XYZ file of C-alpha atoms in Angstrom:
120
model
C 22.134 -14.254 3.786
C 19.743 -12.787 6.304
C 17.602 -9.718 5.998
C 16.515 -7.043 8.436
C 12.979 -5.875 7.715
C 11.780 -2.550 9.084
C 8.060 -1.743 8.695
C 7.853 2.012 9.063
C 5.220 4.517 10.091
C 5.941 8.192 9.587
C 5.893 10.755 12.343
C 2.390 12.189 12.871
C 3.539 15.715 12.032
C 4.676 14.941 8.468
C 2.845 13.821 5.344
C 3.530 10.539 3.600
C 5.058 12.520 0.743
C 7.448 14.337 3.097
C 8.290 11.028 4.809
C 9.108 9.340 1.517
C 11.050 12.333 0.197
C 13.244 12.504 3.316
C 13.691 8.741 3.401
C 14.744 8.533 -0.243
C 16.741 11.736 -0.647
C 18.315 12.239 2.766
C 18.271 9.060 4.840
C 18.953 6.707 1.912
C 22.192 8.433 0.863
C 23.246 8.758 4.532
C 22.596 5.040 5.055
C 24.487 4.000 1.908
C 27.438 6.245 2.787
C 27.769 4.172 5.969
C 26.774 0.766 4.557
C 30.291 -0.667 4.865
C 30.390 0.074 8.610
C 27.150 -1.889 9.033
C 28.362 -4.588 6.596
C 25.234 -4.085 4.538
C 25.127 -6.165 1.358
C 21.985 -4.581 -0.107
C 19.470 -1.918 0.916
C 15.984 -1.506 -0.582
C 13.254 0.979 0.288
C 9.657 0.057 -0.599
C 7.464 3.154 -0.567
C 3.743 2.602 0.008
C 1.581 3.872 -2.822
C -1.321 6.178 -2.112
C -3.837 3.935 -3.824
C -7.506 3.192 -3.150
C -6.582 -0.481 -3.573
C -4.684 -0.363 -0.266
C -7.855 0.738 1.556
C -9.949 -1.883 -0.261
C -7.570 -4.707 0.712
C -7.443 -3.468 4.299
C -11.229 -3.297 4.625
C -11.914 -6.622 2.878
C -9.669 -8.428 5.345
C -10.225 -6.274 8.456
C -6.516 -5.473 8.543
C -4.648 -2.777 10.435
C -3.557 0.340 8.545
C -0.704 -0.059 6.109
C 2.829 1.058 6.885
C 4.255 4.078 5.069
C 7.109 1.952 3.798
C 9.306 -1.076 4.316
C 13.094 -1.116 4.454
C 15.003 -4.296 3.655
C 18.672 -4.614 4.572
C 20.663 -7.727 3.626
C 23.629 -9.066 5.610
C 25.993 -11.961 4.995
C 24.945 -13.687 8.234
C 23.512 -12.996 11.663
C 27.006 -13.383 13.101
C 28.405 -10.844 10.633
C 25.669 -8.394 11.612
C 26.389 -8.932 15.314
C 30.105 -8.314 14.756
C 29.348 -5.112 12.865
C 26.980 -3.923 15.611
C 29.715 -4.508 18.190
C 32.363 -2.510 16.343
C 33.805 0.817 17.468
C 32.693 2.371 14.180
C 29.105 1.253 14.763
C 29.185 2.593 18.318
C 29.899 6.007 16.780
C 27.442 5.625 13.901
C 24.510 4.142 15.859
C 23.381 7.340 17.622
C 23.688 9.311 14.353
C 21.603 6.703 12.526
C 18.856 6.828 15.163
C 18.969 10.636 15.220
C 18.436 10.690 11.463
C 15.618 8.121 11.668
C 13.917 10.311 14.274
C 13.538 12.987 11.584
C 10.872 10.935 9.797
C 10.073 7.621 11.563
C 7.650 7.062 14.442
C 9.581 4.240 16.115
C 6.771 3.587 18.611
C 4.487 2.500 15.729
C 7.127 0.775 13.596
C 8.769 -2.626 13.899
C 11.954 -4.418 12.883
C 12.909 -8.095 12.707
C 15.370 -10.485 11.076
C 14.214 -12.958 8.435
C 15.595 -15.653 6.207
C 14.171 -15.712 2.695
C 12.614 -18.929 1.400
C 11.933 -18.853 -2.318
C 9.392 -21.050 -4.088
């Protein structure tokens, strides 16, 4: 298994609450409706809490601001993901997925990368 991690910042013109509401109640169902096309094995949204502890941790370590949320998407393998991305179905879905993401994500301040989990 591999996992795609997306660390997300919301668009500047929406609140964190609006970002999380859209992500959970609109984008999430849209994503899951199309999960088979992407060969997604599992999809998890982690919504950042509005907590003073986040600011305390950031300041105590001189860290950058927190993300508004993190998406985790599991795939069977990197090769399986590549095959899915090269499919005709994904060619049709890709622009729709990005269009939907543009409703709430600031892509210029967000990032995405593949990882392999190592448990201890």
